[in-house]
mmCIF file of C-alpha atoms in Angstrom:
data_model
loop_
_atom_site.group_PDB
_atom_site.id
_atom_site.type_symbol
_atom_site.label_atom_id
_atom_site.label_comp_id
_atom_site.label_asym_id
_atom_site.label_seq_id
_atom_site.Cartn_x
_atom_site.Cartn_y
_atom_site.Cartn_z
ATOM 1 C CA MET M 1 -25.189 -11.280 7.386
ATOM 2 C CA GLU M 2 -25.534 -7.897 9.171
ATOM 3 C CA LYS M 3 -23.580 -9.127 12.216
ATOM 4 C CA LEU M 4 -20.899 -10.621 10.002
ATOM 5 C CA MET M 5 -20.503 -7.317 8.130
ATOM 6 C CA ALA M 6 -20.309 -5.396 11.423
ATOM 7 C CA ASP M 7 -17.670 -7.841 12.697
ATOM 8 C CA LEU M 8 -15.728 -7.520 9.435
ATOM 9 C CA LYS M 9 -15.633 -3.729 9.668
ATOM 10 C CA ALA M 10 -14.150 -3.897 13.165
ATOM 11 C CA GLN M 11 -11.685 -6.601 12.094
ATOM 12 C CA ILE M 12 -10.586 -4.636 9.008
ATOM 13 C CA ILE M 13 -9.931 -1.566 11.145
ATOM 14 C CA GLU M 14 -7.940 -3.597 13.668
ATOM 15 C CA GLN M 15 -6.038 -5.699 11.095
ATOM 16 C CA LEU M 16 -5.048 -2.674 9.005
ATOM 17 C CA ASN M 17 -4.517 -0.384 12.006
ATOM 18 C CA LEU M 18 -6.900 2.244 10.591
ATOM 19 C CA GLN M 19 -6.858 4.386 13.710
ATOM 20 C CA GLU M 20 -8.929 7.237 12.289
ATOM 21 C CA VAL M 21 -11.703 5.053 10.835
ATOM 22 C CA LYS M 22 -14.739 3.879 12.775
ATOM 23 C CA PRO M 23 -16.877 0.881 11.766
ATOM 24 C CA GLU M 24 -19.793 3.179 10.955
ATOM 25 C CA ASP M 25 -17.552 5.070 8.506
ATOM 26 C CA ILE M 26 -17.372 1.998 6.247
ATOM 27 C CA GLY M 27 -20.446 1.425 4.081
ATOM 28 C CA ASP M 28 -21.578 -2.131 3.403
ATOM 29 C CA ASP M 29 -21.159 -1.641 -0.345
ATOM 30 C CA GLN M 30 -18.378 0.975 -0.260
ATOM 31 C CA PRO M 31 -15.351 -0.059 -2.345
ATOM 32 C CA LEU M 32 -12.454 -0.970 -0.079
ATOM 33 C CA PHE M 33 -9.771 -0.002 -2.590
ATOM 34 C CA LYS M 34 -8.988 3.111 -4.647
ATOM 35 C CA ASP M 35 -11.830 5.658 -4.429
ATOM 36 C CA GLY M 36 -13.518 3.932 -1.496
ATOM 37 C CA LEU M 37 -11.594 3.253 1.691
ATOM 38 C CA GLY M 38 -8.316 3.732 -0.199
ATOM 39 C CA LEU M 39 -6.691 0.403 0.612
ATOM 40 C CA ASP M 40 -3.666 -0.792 -1.396
ATOM 41 C CA SER M 41 -2.045 -4.101 -2.383
ATOM 42 C CA ILE M 42 -0.300 -4.508 0.978
ATOM 43 C CA ASP M 43 -3.673 -4.104 2.654
ATOM 44 C CA ALA M 44 -5.035 -6.853 0.378
ATOM 45 C CA LEU M 45 -2.450 -9.235 1.826
ATOM 46 C CA GLU M 46 -3.600 -8.263 5.317
ATOM 47 C CA LEU M 47 -7.200 -9.017 4.330
ATOM 48 C CA ILE M 48 -6.136 -12.481 3.151
ATOM 49 C CA VAL M 49 -4.513 -13.035 6.553
ATOM 50 C CA LEU M 50 -7.708 -11.816 8.220
ATOM 51 C CA LEU M 51 -9.755 -14.438 6.346
ATOM 52 C CA GLN M 52 -7.337 -17.168 7.388
ATOM 53 C CA GLN M 53 -7.044 -16.139 11.034
ATOM 54 C CA HIS M 54 -10.659 -15.278 11.817
ATOM 55 C CA TYR M 55 -12.563 -17.575 9.466
ATOM 56 C CA ARG M 56 -10.071 -20.327 8.534
ATOM 57 C CA ILE M 57 -10.685 -19.646 4.866
ATOM 58 C CA ARG M 58 -7.910 -19.777 2.302
ATOM 59 C CA MET M 59 -8.397 -18.252 -1.101
ATOM 60 C CA ALA M 60 -8.027 -20.996 -3.685
ATOM 61 C CA ASN M 61 -7.541 -18.560 -6.542
ATOM 62 C CA PRO M 62 -5.730 -15.254 -5.845
ATOM 63 C CA GLU M 63 -7.245 -13.831 -9.040
ATOM 64 C CA ASP M 64 -10.593 -13.778 -7.208
ATOM 65 C CA GLY M 65 -9.194 -11.201 -4.747
ATOM 66 C CA PRO M 66 -10.562 -8.061 -6.441
ATOM 67 C CA LYS M 67 -14.049 -9.586 -6.570
ATOM 68 C CA ILE M 68 -13.947 -10.878 -2.968
ATOM 69 C CA PHE M 69 -12.417 -7.732 -1.486
ATOM 70 C CA HIS M 70 -14.558 -5.261 -3.417
ATOM 71 C CA SER M 71 -16.616 -4.353 -0.327
ATOM 72 C CA VAL M 72 -17.525 -5.553 3.139
ATOM 73 C CA ARG M 73 -20.661 -7.139 1.655
ATOM 74 C CA THR M 74 -18.699 -9.144 -0.954
ATOM 75 C CA MET M 75 -16.299 -10.315 1.754
ATOM 76 C CA ALA M 76 -19.240 -11.396 3.947
ATOM 77 C CA GLU M 77 -20.836 -13.246 1.029
ATOM 78 C CA PHE M 78 -17.546 -15.051 0.320
ATOM 79 C CA ILE M 79 -17.154 -16.023 3.985
ATOM 80 C CA THR M 80 -20.737 -17.277 4.209
ATOM 81 C CA ALA M 81 -20.306 -19.371 1.058
ATOM 82 C CA ASN M 82 -16.920 -20.805 2.063
ATOM 83 C CA GLN M 83 -16.952 -21.111 5.843
ATOM 84 C CA PRO M 84 -15.945 -24.586 7.007
ATOM 85 C CA ALA M 85 -18.744 -26.645 8.538
#
């Protein structure tokens, strides 16, 4: 799980072109939106693309987005639970 979260931080930075953010700046449980990393709805779409491109996971229910994309840890838990065999 730790490696997956480290990979996710690097992928989020690259996918969202967050040039001034380093992986170590993102806490495992830090909120990604609003008061946390400050991502917005456009960024959420980029995170969905990230899941599809890197992990071949499609979100079945878009209403789950806020729960899945709450933090790097919740994203890692979703990937672990839904990664194709």
